[in-house]
XYZ file of C-alpha atoms in Angstrom:
775
model
C -30.706 24.094 -21.159
C -29.232 20.513 -20.083
C -27.217 18.637 -22.283
C -29.209 15.633 -23.410
C -26.429 13.570 -25.060
C -25.234 10.281 -23.487
C -21.809 11.187 -23.114
C -20.591 10.001 -19.598
C -17.804 11.601 -17.011
C -16.171 9.139 -14.760
C -14.777 10.130 -11.531
C -11.544 8.324 -9.651
C -12.305 8.999 -6.153
C -13.094 7.668 -2.740
C -16.884 7.423 -2.328
C -19.628 7.110 0.233
C -20.353 5.586 2.234
C -16.354 5.452 3.033
C -16.142 7.826 5.766
C -13.854 10.376 3.825
C -13.563 13.960 3.376
C -12.931 13.559 -0.452
C -15.699 10.935 -0.793
C -17.944 13.623 0.750
C -16.828 16.489 -1.692
C -16.901 14.168 -4.675
C -20.414 13.084 -4.064
C -21.486 16.988 -3.937
C -19.286 17.784 -7.108
C -20.716 15.038 -9.050
C -24.419 15.477 -7.810
C -24.038 19.216 -9.051
C -22.673 18.461 -12.482
C -25.320 15.874 -13.117
C -28.135 18.269 -12.216
C -26.582 21.071 -14.106
C -25.320 19.278 -17.124
C -28.113 16.732 -17.655
C -30.979 18.098 -15.314
C -31.044 14.519 -13.485
C -29.830 12.858 -10.490
C -26.078 11.183 -9.731
C -27.389 7.649 -10.345
C -29.068 8.427 -13.757
C -26.369 7.306 -15.725
C -24.175 10.182 -16.941
C -22.042 10.004 -13.948
C -19.959 6.797 -13.097
C -17.733 6.683 -10.067
C -14.428 4.333 -10.098
C -14.240 4.112 -6.391
C -11.245 3.480 -4.367
C -11.463 0.841 -1.747
C -9.213 1.021 1.573
C -10.808 -2.017 2.761
C -10.501 -5.594 1.013
C -14.411 -5.997 1.317
C -15.210 -2.757 -0.064
C -18.193 -0.910 1.070
C -22.046 -0.771 -0.179
C -22.047 1.523 -2.918
C -24.945 3.087 -4.742
C -25.656 2.289 -8.664
C -23.388 5.149 -9.584
C -20.282 2.936 -8.669
C -19.149 1.213 -12.224
C -15.567 0.012 -10.839
C -13.917 -0.630 -7.530
C -10.043 -0.245 -7.058
C -8.282 -1.835 -4.225
C -5.949 1.052 -2.863
C -3.079 -1.503 -2.953
C -3.687 -3.906 -5.862
C -1.499 -2.587 -8.691
C -3.326 -4.345 -11.175
C -6.597 -2.655 -10.518
C -5.331 0.438 -11.780
C -4.327 -1.014 -15.131
C -7.898 -2.768 -15.319
C -9.554 0.607 -14.848
C -7.525 2.289 -17.237
C -8.746 -0.270 -19.658
C -12.388 0.025 -18.758
C -12.190 3.959 -18.957
C -10.871 3.654 -22.368
C -13.312 1.113 -23.608
C -16.486 2.530 -21.877
C -17.419 5.452 -24.012
C -16.244 7.842 -21.290
C -15.947 11.512 -22.559
C -13.856 12.860 -19.337
C -12.269 11.350 -16.366
C -12.033 13.489 -13.062
C -9.269 12.578 -11.010
C -9.779 13.614 -7.451
C -6.232 13.429 -6.418
C -4.905 12.987 -2.627
C -1.740 11.253 -2.322
C -3.104 8.814 0.809
C -6.265 7.767 -1.474
C -3.882 5.549 -3.852
C -1.404 2.840 -3.195
C 2.372 2.342 -3.599
C 4.893 4.871 -2.226
C 3.158 8.257 -1.836
C 0.460 6.828 -3.804
C 2.466 6.350 -7.010
C 0.026 3.499 -8.406
C -2.291 6.030 -9.566
C 0.209 6.890 -12.351
C -0.378 3.311 -13.599
C -3.892 4.370 -14.659
C -3.219 8.038 -15.713
C -0.298 6.961 -18.001
C -2.581 4.548 -19.877
C -5.738 6.912 -20.058
C -6.890 7.526 -23.945
C -9.542 9.947 -22.780
C -9.341 13.563 -21.582
C -8.220 13.764 -17.858
C -9.279 16.562 -15.269
C -7.340 16.635 -12.359
C -8.510 17.894 -8.934
C -5.547 18.512 -6.777
C -6.699 18.351 -3.073
C -2.876 18.759 -1.847
C -0.325 20.833 -3.204
C 2.626 20.860 -1.404
C 5.345 24.073 -1.635
C 8.420 21.997 -0.370
C 7.127 18.182 -1.305
C 9.561 15.279 -1.320
C 11.245 14.485 -4.602
C 8.745 11.347 -4.943
C 5.583 13.519 -4.388
C 6.765 16.206 -6.545
C 7.357 13.827 -9.304
C 3.889 12.023 -9.111
C 2.143 15.446 -9.116
C 4.281 16.451 -11.990
C 3.313 13.598 -14.052
C -0.348 13.731 -13.049
C -0.322 17.361 -14.453
C 1.587 16.474 -17.555
C -1.092 13.682 -18.313
C -4.012 16.270 -17.449
C -5.810 18.376 -20.153
C -7.279 20.524 -17.328
C -6.236 20.968 -13.623
C -8.678 22.142 -10.797
C -7.509 23.732 -7.813
C -9.441 25.197 -4.957
C -7.244 28.399 -4.015
C -5.322 31.137 -5.987
C -2.179 30.221 -4.363
C -2.279 26.786 -6.093
C -1.977 28.238 -9.459
C 1.234 29.943 -8.418
C 2.649 27.069 -6.910
C 1.707 24.834 -9.783
C 3.469 27.289 -12.071
C 6.575 27.906 -10.021
C 7.376 24.381 -8.550
C 5.683 22.108 -11.378
C 5.849 23.758 -14.525
C 1.942 23.938 -15.146
C 1.029 26.583 -17.536
C -1.780 28.892 -16.175
C -4.021 28.388 -18.953
C -4.332 24.850 -17.914
C -5.261 25.348 -14.422
C -9.081 26.356 -13.306
C -9.713 27.736 -9.867
C -12.927 26.383 -8.528
C -14.091 27.253 -4.917
C -14.750 24.238 -2.509
C -18.462 24.183 -3.102
C -20.853 24.664 -0.405
C -24.588 24.107 0.282
C -27.094 26.850 0.697
C -27.569 27.016 4.269
C -30.001 29.759 5.627
C -28.193 32.551 7.817
C -29.804 31.894 11.025
C -29.598 32.729 14.801
C -27.625 30.364 16.974
C -29.827 29.916 19.735
C -32.471 27.703 18.285
C -29.504 24.873 17.246
C -28.001 25.420 20.710
C -31.139 24.258 22.221
C -31.183 21.152 20.429
C -27.563 20.376 22.021
C -28.521 21.195 25.438
C -26.273 24.517 25.064
C -28.917 27.047 25.698
C -27.409 30.435 26.466
C -23.871 29.298 26.663
C -20.940 30.699 24.357
C -20.059 27.948 21.916
C -16.954 27.314 19.901
C -16.604 24.321 17.310
C -13.549 22.760 15.437
C -14.575 20.092 13.144
C -12.718 17.177 11.056
C -11.254 14.009 11.312
C -8.825 14.130 14.554
C -4.943 14.033 13.804
C -1.936 16.151 15.565
C -1.779 18.526 12.542
C -5.396 19.915 13.554
C -3.511 21.763 16.288
C -6.295 21.048 18.917
C -3.673 20.911 21.580
C -2.906 24.671 20.723
C -6.671 25.779 20.869
C -6.981 23.894 24.298
C -4.188 26.047 25.870
C -5.635 29.178 24.147
C -9.068 28.198 25.674
C -7.598 27.889 29.328
C -6.887 31.602 29.097
C -10.364 32.602 28.012
C -12.513 30.233 30.181
C -11.871 32.395 33.560
C -13.511 35.438 31.994
C -16.181 33.014 30.217
C -16.631 30.401 32.740
C -19.791 28.737 30.733
C -17.999 28.621 27.475
C -18.244 25.321 25.649
C -15.570 24.177 22.958
C -16.716 21.141 20.780
C -14.302 19.331 19.089
C -16.302 17.134 16.297
C -15.273 14.282 14.629
C -13.703 10.713 14.607
C -10.036 9.859 14.943
C -8.544 9.907 11.439
C -8.328 6.341 10.514
C -4.527 6.543 9.548
C -3.881 7.778 12.962
C -5.893 5.314 14.938
C -4.530 2.425 12.909
C -0.919 3.498 13.798
C -1.294 4.779 17.676
C -5.179 4.005 18.441
C -6.764 6.920 20.469
C -3.590 8.142 21.916
C -3.678 11.553 20.426
C -7.369 11.943 21.464
C -6.556 10.967 24.999
C -3.792 13.223 25.242
C -6.088 15.890 24.593
C -8.380 14.732 27.118
C -5.641 14.651 29.556
C -4.499 18.346 28.660
C -8.175 19.565 29.156
C -8.118 18.052 32.698
C -4.658 19.436 33.418
C -5.628 22.934 32.604
C -8.735 22.659 34.502
C -10.978 23.045 31.557
C -12.357 19.701 31.155
C -15.822 21.008 32.080
C -15.853 23.362 29.059
C -14.580 20.863 26.374
C -16.846 18.356 24.622
C -15.390 15.671 22.438
C -17.759 13.900 19.842
C -15.938 10.893 18.542
C -18.100 9.929 15.435
C -18.098 10.613 11.820
C -21.111 13.071 11.157
C -23.248 13.323 8.045
C -23.378 16.611 6.480
C -27.082 17.706 7.930
C -25.621 16.934 11.406
C -22.724 18.983 10.609
C -24.466 21.944 9.509
C -26.553 21.638 12.653
C -23.496 22.002 14.942
C -22.109 24.788 12.694
C -25.357 26.685 12.969
C -25.179 26.236 17.022
C -21.665 27.531 16.981
C -21.005 31.455 17.841
C -17.154 30.840 16.796
C -15.405 28.473 14.269
C -11.762 27.642 14.894
C -9.262 25.906 12.755
C -6.027 25.850 14.800
C -3.965 23.874 12.318
C -0.070 23.730 12.371
C 0.636 23.782 8.548
C 0.546 26.909 6.854
C 0.870 25.121 3.641
C -2.653 23.813 3.787
C -4.186 24.466 0.266
C -7.718 23.703 1.004
C -10.187 23.134 3.808
C -13.381 21.922 3.329
C -14.540 22.630 7.068
C -13.549 26.411 6.511
C -15.717 26.583 3.586
C -18.607 25.471 5.257
C -18.019 27.455 8.102
C -18.159 30.451 5.895
C -21.599 28.928 4.204
C -23.121 28.884 7.665
C -22.048 32.626 8.502
C -19.700 31.675 10.920
C -17.117 34.133 12.617
C -13.794 32.203 12.048
C -10.623 32.391 13.974
C -8.115 30.457 12.090
C -4.222 29.872 11.709
C -3.080 31.686 8.808
C -2.763 28.822 6.287
C -2.932 29.294 2.805
C -6.794 28.695 2.197
C -7.723 30.772 5.205
C -5.719 33.569 4.077
C -7.717 33.588 1.035
C -11.031 32.825 2.387
C -10.715 34.944 5.482
C -9.315 38.108 3.513
C -10.977 41.451 3.928
C -12.195 41.169 7.315
C -14.134 37.810 6.699
C -12.266 36.462 9.689
C -9.373 36.499 12.125
C -6.144 34.928 11.661
C -3.232 34.375 13.893
C 0.319 32.555 13.328
C 0.234 28.978 14.061
C 1.492 28.350 18.053
C 1.001 31.716 19.132
C -1.589 30.781 22.064
C -1.992 34.404 23.533
C -3.069 35.858 19.969
C -5.330 33.171 19.340
C -6.894 33.517 23.050
C -7.316 37.311 22.316
C -9.098 36.828 19.026
C -11.598 34.581 20.814
C -12.017 36.750 23.695
C -12.507 39.748 21.434
C -15.293 38.204 19.534
C -17.100 36.976 22.519
C -16.762 40.328 24.212
C -17.834 42.340 20.929
C -20.719 40.847 19.494
C -21.186 43.791 16.870
C -17.681 42.793 15.453
C -18.830 39.142 15.710
C -21.881 39.671 13.580
C -20.207 41.888 10.845
C -17.603 39.066 10.302
C -20.535 36.667 10.346
C -22.500 38.645 7.537
C -19.240 39.403 5.431
C -18.285 35.523 5.628
C -21.972 34.655 4.644
C -22.106 36.995 1.707
C -18.641 35.866 0.315
C -19.904 32.129 0.344
C -22.416 32.805 -1.931
C -20.099 32.459 -4.880
C -19.036 29.144 -3.454
C -22.606 27.353 -3.510
C -22.538 23.821 -5.359
C -24.559 24.805 -8.177
C -21.953 27.271 -9.101
C -19.406 24.631 -8.725
C -21.428 22.311 -10.722
C -21.578 24.868 -13.497
C -17.864 25.326 -13.414
C -16.820 21.948 -13.147
C -19.353 21.044 -16.280
C -17.702 23.933 -18.365
C -14.219 22.555 -17.349
C -15.029 18.986 -18.602
C -16.410 20.356 -21.988
C -13.206 22.533 -22.272
C -11.033 19.356 -21.684
C -13.290 17.162 -23.973
C -12.900 20.106 -26.945
C -9.069 20.828 -26.338
C -8.229 16.750 -26.246
C -10.230 16.478 -29.711
C -8.324 19.324 -31.147
C -4.904 18.557 -30.049
C -2.588 16.776 -32.739
C -0.932 14.615 -30.366
C 0.918 11.010 -30.920
C -1.009 7.936 -29.702
C -0.514 7.209 -26.048
C 2.864 5.212 -25.907
C 1.811 1.617 -25.166
C 3.630 0.275 -22.217
C 4.941 -3.445 -23.282
C 3.875 -5.657 -20.525
C 5.003 -8.953 -21.644
C 3.904 -10.606 -18.387
C 0.187 -9.544 -18.706
C -2.044 -12.436 -18.221
C -5.203 -13.082 -16.460
C -3.788 -14.104 -13.052
C -5.599 -16.396 -10.295
C -6.698 -14.225 -7.497
C -4.573 -14.371 -4.220
C -6.762 -16.626 -1.945
C -5.614 -17.605 1.463
C -7.960 -20.190 2.693
C -5.861 -23.168 2.745
C -2.723 -21.201 4.027
C -4.715 -19.899 7.150
C -6.223 -23.685 7.390
C -2.540 -24.874 7.732
C -1.579 -22.250 10.386
C -2.629 -22.378 14.062
C -1.480 -20.487 17.095
C 1.809 -21.950 16.774
C 2.786 -21.703 13.356
C 2.126 -23.153 9.866
C 2.171 -27.108 10.225
C 4.550 -28.930 8.036
C 2.499 -31.697 6.387
C -1.412 -32.412 5.307
C -3.197 -35.229 4.874
C -4.794 -34.192 1.516
C -6.047 -30.607 2.234
C -6.440 -31.316 6.156
C -3.235 -30.254 8.371
C -1.728 -33.486 9.451
C -0.496 -32.964 13.277
C 1.702 -35.853 13.517
C 4.686 -34.276 11.753
C 4.242 -30.979 13.614
C 6.147 -27.893 12.451
C 9.088 -27.038 10.447
C 11.122 -23.757 10.717
C 11.829 -23.598 7.072
C 8.204 -23.518 6.415
C 7.526 -20.940 8.794
C 10.209 -18.640 7.407
C 8.843 -19.274 3.973
C 5.081 -18.227 5.307
C 6.522 -15.073 6.854
C 7.912 -13.959 3.681
C 4.352 -14.776 1.933
C 2.790 -12.761 4.936
C 4.823 -9.755 4.674
C 4.767 -9.755 0.899
C 1.072 -9.748 0.863
C 1.110 -6.731 3.400
C 3.441 -5.180 1.042
C 1.575 -5.461 -2.048
C -2.110 -4.984 -0.736
C -1.830 -3.867 2.886
C -4.119 -6.867 3.649
C -4.791 -6.780 7.386
C -5.820 -10.366 7.488
C -2.018 -11.311 7.402
C -0.982 -9.376 10.257
C -1.925 -11.981 12.825
C 0.252 -14.654 11.176
C 3.160 -12.211 10.943
C 3.429 -12.255 14.336
C 2.804 -16.161 14.636
C 5.524 -16.790 12.151
C 7.878 -14.422 13.544
C 7.229 -15.621 17.147
C 8.072 -19.259 15.770
C 11.526 -18.133 14.506
C 12.362 -16.311 17.644
C 11.305 -19.437 19.584
C 13.529 -21.725 17.314
C 16.690 -19.780 18.327
C 18.727 -22.347 20.017
C 19.580 -21.178 23.531
C 22.767 -23.612 23.712
C 24.279 -22.569 20.314
C 24.893 -18.877 19.554
C 23.124 -17.718 16.366
C 21.628 -21.047 15.255
C 17.967 -22.145 14.823
C 16.206 -25.316 15.703
C 14.336 -26.675 12.917
C 11.596 -29.535 14.024
C 8.797 -29.016 16.394
C 6.664 -31.473 17.331
C 2.766 -30.772 17.615
C 3.049 -30.800 21.257
C 5.951 -27.924 20.965
C 8.828 -30.079 21.957
C 11.766 -29.313 20.083
C 13.133 -32.726 18.137
C 16.435 -31.118 17.211
C 18.912 -28.645 18.784
C 22.577 -27.442 19.025
C 22.725 -27.204 15.434
C 21.883 -31.091 14.567
C 18.689 -31.498 12.529
C 16.333 -34.725 12.855
C 16.542 -37.128 10.190
C 13.059 -35.884 8.827
C 13.874 -33.013 6.789
C 11.720 -30.396 5.500
C 13.255 -30.525 1.940
C 13.753 -34.326 1.236
C 16.614 -35.648 -0.492
C 19.730 -33.805 1.119
C 22.000 -34.570 4.114
C 21.062 -33.396 7.441
C 24.032 -30.928 7.893
C 22.952 -29.330 4.480
C 19.480 -29.158 5.260
C 20.097 -27.464 8.479
C 22.155 -24.918 7.074
C 19.423 -24.306 4.483
C 17.157 -23.521 7.329
C 19.693 -21.081 8.955
C 19.511 -19.441 5.511
C 15.945 -19.317 4.780
C 15.599 -17.699 8.143
C 17.938 -14.887 7.429
C 15.936 -14.613 3.946
C 12.639 -14.146 5.639
C 14.019 -11.836 8.351
C 15.592 -9.384 5.880
C 12.457 -9.689 3.535
C 10.452 -8.795 6.753
C 12.705 -5.989 7.854
C 12.373 -4.279 4.345
C 8.521 -4.736 4.263
C 7.300 -4.697 7.936
C 3.761 -3.611 8.838
C 5.172 -2.101 11.997
C 8.277 -0.921 13.997
C 7.709 -3.770 16.390
C 8.185 -6.575 13.957
C 11.061 -4.908 12.300
C 13.007 -4.566 15.590
C 12.556 -8.241 16.480
C 13.307 -9.162 13.077
C 16.635 -6.887 12.937
C 17.498 -8.475 16.442
C 17.092 -12.156 15.188
C 19.002 -11.422 11.935
C 21.998 -9.764 13.669
C 22.203 -12.800 15.847
C 22.197 -15.120 13.190
C 24.326 -13.477 10.750
C 27.877 -14.457 12.333
C 27.305 -18.114 11.969
C 27.204 -17.676 8.113
C 31.145 -17.348 8.432
C 31.250 -20.992 9.057
C 28.454 -22.157 6.532
C 30.155 -24.174 3.833
C 27.107 -25.005 1.557
C 26.252 -22.678 -1.580
C 22.413 -22.731 -0.987
C 22.544 -21.287 2.505
C 25.071 -18.617 1.208
C 22.377 -17.840 -1.427
C 19.371 -17.364 0.940
C 21.703 -15.118 3.355
C 22.664 -13.025 0.188
C 18.795 -12.308 -0.551
C 18.133 -11.552 3.123
C 21.093 -9.204 3.527
C 20.005 -7.457 0.301
C 16.360 -6.614 1.882
C 18.119 -5.796 5.096
C 20.690 -3.384 3.550
C 17.683 -1.351 2.014
C 16.903 -0.365 5.212
C 20.344 -0.462 7.449
C 22.571 0.885 4.832
C 24.748 2.162 7.348
C 25.819 -1.467 8.764
C 29.175 -2.026 7.324
C 29.672 -5.488 8.843
C 26.429 -6.784 7.110
C 27.499 -5.306 3.731
C 30.892 -6.907 4.224
C 29.405 -10.326 4.833
C 27.100 -10.096 1.770
C 30.282 -9.260 -0.093
C 31.866 -12.212 1.029
C 29.200 -14.567 0.555
C 28.664 -13.325 -2.791
C 32.552 -13.826 -3.666
C 32.383 -17.640 -2.136
C 29.450 -18.219 -4.274
C 30.655 -16.860 -7.380
C 34.119 -18.444 -6.800
C 32.292 -21.959 -6.278
C 30.767 -21.381 -9.501
C 33.973 -20.111 -11.265
C 36.181 -23.415 -9.795
C 33.290 -26.015 -10.780
C 31.895 -25.054 -13.831
C 32.736 -26.302 -17.592
C 31.349 -25.777 -21.010
C 28.609 -28.385 -20.802
C 27.800 -28.027 -16.837
C 27.901 -24.548 -15.433
C 26.714 -25.621 -12.085
C 28.612 -25.202 -8.843
C 28.192 -28.801 -7.726
C 28.156 -32.323 -9.457
C 24.415 -32.462 -8.502
C 21.267 -30.156 -9.195
C 18.886 -30.861 -6.353
C 16.191 -28.301 -5.390
C 15.430 -24.362 -4.849
C 18.227 -24.013 -7.528
C 16.886 -20.683 -9.036
C 17.937 -19.136 -5.869
C 21.732 -19.670 -6.530
C 21.629 -17.502 -9.789
C 19.305 -15.210 -8.028
C 21.571 -14.310 -5.388
C 24.616 -14.156 -7.960
C 22.426 -11.400 -10.193
C 21.422 -9.374 -7.050
C 24.742 -9.443 -5.474
C 26.483 -8.640 -8.710
C 24.119 -5.609 -9.473
C 24.351 -4.496 -6.007
C 28.193 -4.656 -5.768
C 28.665 -3.324 -9.340
C 30.144 -6.827 -10.580
C 28.883 -7.366 -13.868
C 30.788 -10.611 -14.337
C 28.756 -12.039 -11.234
C 25.678 -10.744 -12.705
C 26.633 -12.525 -16.465
C 27.384 -15.545 -14.688
C 23.995 -15.647 -13.001
C 22.274 -14.963 -16.229
C 24.254 -17.729 -17.630
C 23.352 -20.078 -15.105
C 19.778 -19.337 -15.019
C 19.579 -19.871 -18.713
C 21.302 -23.000 -18.318
C 18.784 -24.162 -15.766
C 15.670 -23.296 -17.867
C 17.288 -25.052 -20.783
C 17.743 -28.444 -19.096
C 14.207 -28.160 -17.718
C 12.456 -27.426 -20.922
C 10.789 -30.042 -23.180
C 10.799 -30.349 -27.042
C 7.154 -28.868 -26.670
C 8.537 -25.730 -24.738
C 6.699 -26.506 -21.127
C 8.896 -26.751 -18.036
C 9.767 -30.059 -16.833
C 11.311 -29.527 -13.218
C 14.203 -31.942 -11.980
C 12.546 -34.688 -10.060
C 13.705 -35.714 -6.636
C 13.938 -39.340 -7.624
C 17.718 -39.205 -7.659
C 17.944 -35.680 -8.659
C 19.967 -34.398 -11.675
C 23.573 -35.855 -11.790
C 26.407 -34.979 -13.748
C 26.974 -36.950 -16.929
C 23.654 -39.181 -15.850
C 20.114 -38.370 -17.487
C 18.014 -36.593 -15.179
C 14.830 -38.123 -13.478
C 11.783 -36.517 -14.613
C 9.554 -37.271 -11.345
C 8.965 -36.594 -8.676
C 8.664 -32.543 -9.368
C 8.024 -30.369 -6.458
C 6.456 -26.770 -6.452
C 9.607 -25.372 -4.868
C 11.526 -25.305 -8.030
C 9.305 -23.074 -10.232
C 8.906 -20.846 -7.443
C 13.031 -20.143 -7.201
C 12.941 -19.926 -10.902
C 10.325 -17.246 -10.908
C 12.277 -15.221 -8.273
C 15.601 -15.680 -10.202
C 13.765 -14.659 -13.652
C 12.353 -11.443 -11.579
C 16.108 -10.515 -10.585
C 17.288 -11.360 -14.269
C 14.642 -8.961 -15.770
C 15.414 -6.360 -13.138
C 18.953 -6.464 -13.760
C 19.109 -6.814 -17.428
C 15.842 -5.012 -18.723
C 15.582 -8.013 -21.121
C 11.815 -8.905 -21.570
C 12.821 -12.384 -22.456
C 12.815 -12.955 -18.472
C 9.109 -12.166 -18.255
C 8.450 -14.725 -20.805
C 10.242 -17.353 -18.874
C 8.473 -16.171 -15.768
C 5.200 -16.839 -17.423
C 6.230 -20.303 -18.474
C 7.384 -21.238 -15.055
C 3.998 -20.145 -13.468
C 2.121 -21.870 -16.199
C 3.577 -25.132 -14.749
C 1.437 -24.667 -11.628
C -1.621 -24.179 -13.880
C -1.226 -27.580 -15.977
C 1.393 -26.715 -18.434
C 3.674 -29.309 -17.275
C 4.381 -33.207 -17.946
C 1.205 -34.508 -17.048
C -0.887 -31.656 -18.062
C -2.516 -31.418 -14.761
C -3.086 -28.351 -12.605
C -1.113 -28.534 -9.417
C -3.624 -25.862 -7.513
C -6.989 -27.065 -6.254
C -8.954 -24.059 -6.984
C -11.641 -25.462 -4.231
C -9.216 -25.385 -1.226
C -6.868 -23.002 -3.011
C -3.931 -25.059 -1.790
C -1.046 -26.747 -4.029
C -0.339 -30.293 -4.415
C 2.930 -31.549 -2.926
C 4.444 -33.112 -6.041
C 3.738 -34.302 -9.527
C 4.720 -37.761 -9.727
C 4.643 -40.492 -12.657
C 1.368 -42.009 -11.628
C -0.452 -38.532 -11.164
C -0.670 -35.927 -8.507
C 0.363 -36.584 -4.821
C -2.959 -35.185 -3.530
C -1.521 -33.925 -0.265
C -1.266 -30.112 0.180
C 1.383 -29.414 2.496
C 3.110 -26.081 3.623
C 5.994 -26.063 1.382
C 3.812 -26.489 -1.532
C 1.476 -23.987 -0.622
C 3.923 -21.249 0.077
C 5.659 -22.003 -3.094
C 2.599 -21.517 -4.922
C 1.708 -18.374 -3.086
C 5.343 -16.681 -3.625
C 4.957 -17.501 -7.351
C 1.684 -15.949 -7.697
C 2.410 -12.872 -5.546
C 5.667 -12.457 -7.727
C 3.255 -12.425 -10.754
C 0.985 -9.931 -9.367
C 3.757 -7.768 -8.469
C 5.246 -7.967 -12.034
C 2.215 -7.593 -13.711
C 2.227 -4.236 -14.641
C 5.963 -4.570 -15.967
C 7.121 -1.983 -13.516
C 10.713 -2.750 -12.041
C 11.694 -0.048 -9.384
C 14.046 -2.108 -7.248
C 16.087 -5.422 -7.941
C 15.347 -8.456 -5.963
């Protein structure tokens, strides 16, 4: 009898209408559980879906979806855990596949499972016998947090026990469910597709190289001479990840292969995602179903399960799931890559209809234990056992992660950022919130805009920033001065004429209040920083290659730079560059040299009451201690880290009022040694630099005080400042240029906007309190 209690089961998964095999699987599982346990439909309320979105706009979901998680928005995982913990959820079912989740190898899901305070049942769709260290650690941690684990093959129990240390009594094997399809003759279905009387072979699934279709085409060429009317249907859209990376090149290569082999009339490509009803009509039309996969480690194949449910004669490579489902004569297996064996197996089944029918009956009979009602009953039983085991267990309360940075952050909105950008680059100035074309473009701003775009891509995989990455990178490439090796020009008019060159800046600087030579060197440094950051966070190899070329061209010029700020920017850029190019000894030597020069400049100039490296404190000051901390940590120079921490502490202290809010050094004279510092005009550039420095300080020291300071600096933008006025216009999502004694400078130029976005992005990055890498 159905359970009438209002207990709720939550599924963390992709969800229809997203075109994804796991979305289809979960829809069937959840429907079967709802019917078995509660005698009701999926959307009646006992089942709630926490849907993984791979697109920023999400999907048009049904009422069963209670929460949406943006795949690359790390904060969403923590928020989902909070909702699950407070939402009267009895059991959480995690459908785990590495590619569903954000972070390296899908590690963001750990932010959710580590915070759960309800029973977790994890279904493992991929279990690798030879995983990378990262993948092994992720699955091991998921298994540790799970009360019960579901697998779909017996081999999975062995691997989980041997490699991941999971006790067998915590693992349940539940076959991949299948619908109850009547055993039928193929001919009526062939007629629907215009294939009457033709021997028909089918392969189904999202198209990608691991499917091994090229292996099957080679085998088909050996069979077609004996069966010239044979048709091979390749059904399924190209895998989205493959399409993003290389378009339809794999499909085109298969089409070309068919032409080269002379079998193009025997091969039909259907490049579309098909619904289950359509799929089963294709399956029922097929005489033979083939899964020619390359990878023997595949632990689950939904398409293979469906083929058995339709009573198909299957020829497959001997991957793990096939070894179990096709055992005892329920199909024919060959080794991956053995074209002759595959051809002979197909030829034999076409020739021997009695053997083909015997296999069909055996497969269909075996699939009766896999029907969705049985799977729903087993899942419901597993959920109930997990709930009971969780309730009975005496365990300490889940450790609360101390996340001192936790706050309700504004969302990342790029409307003004995009408004300020045209097909040349980001414009320098705005008149109020409208781009002011009179002042053209500044290379510094385009370098910072490149960092913002690369950071958004790194954090959220938001494809809207990809055109901007190309635009800003193109601007930097164009800025390279052809008359002076390795130097970049700085000011470009709206009609695309350079206003400076050969290393000399125009008098109209991008950062007001410093001399031209210093400012131009700053520009070189910011470019190095931006290029290094892009190299470490590039969305594609082409952008990365160009960034590497530009950075390597620029690096020799830093031997002659004499100002500390560009040293600091270059140190930051080299830090990111060396994450990817660890073998570059020259770059590593330059980073060490610049760090030594910066450290020495502080050491020679500092005193007990003035730890700064010059007699004046101006703009972007936090970047100097940030560079000292990062370089010191990287080079194993603890005294350099300590100096960076001391300098950062001093910068924060001298810019803090008696009431505890941040009061930025104004550019109306700057802060000179022995002279009271000016309060106005305060610019958004400075809190951005302090936030970056505090992030480095926290990751180097582990001291949570730096998270508190990050928050205080960030609050300057939101109104915790000398005028109690928000610096962000939440209608345009731009940032005002300055906080002046008379009020706001209402212009919303590029420097202010990118400073705000850099700050906001770092806050989102650090919201979870996870410090995987310094910098």
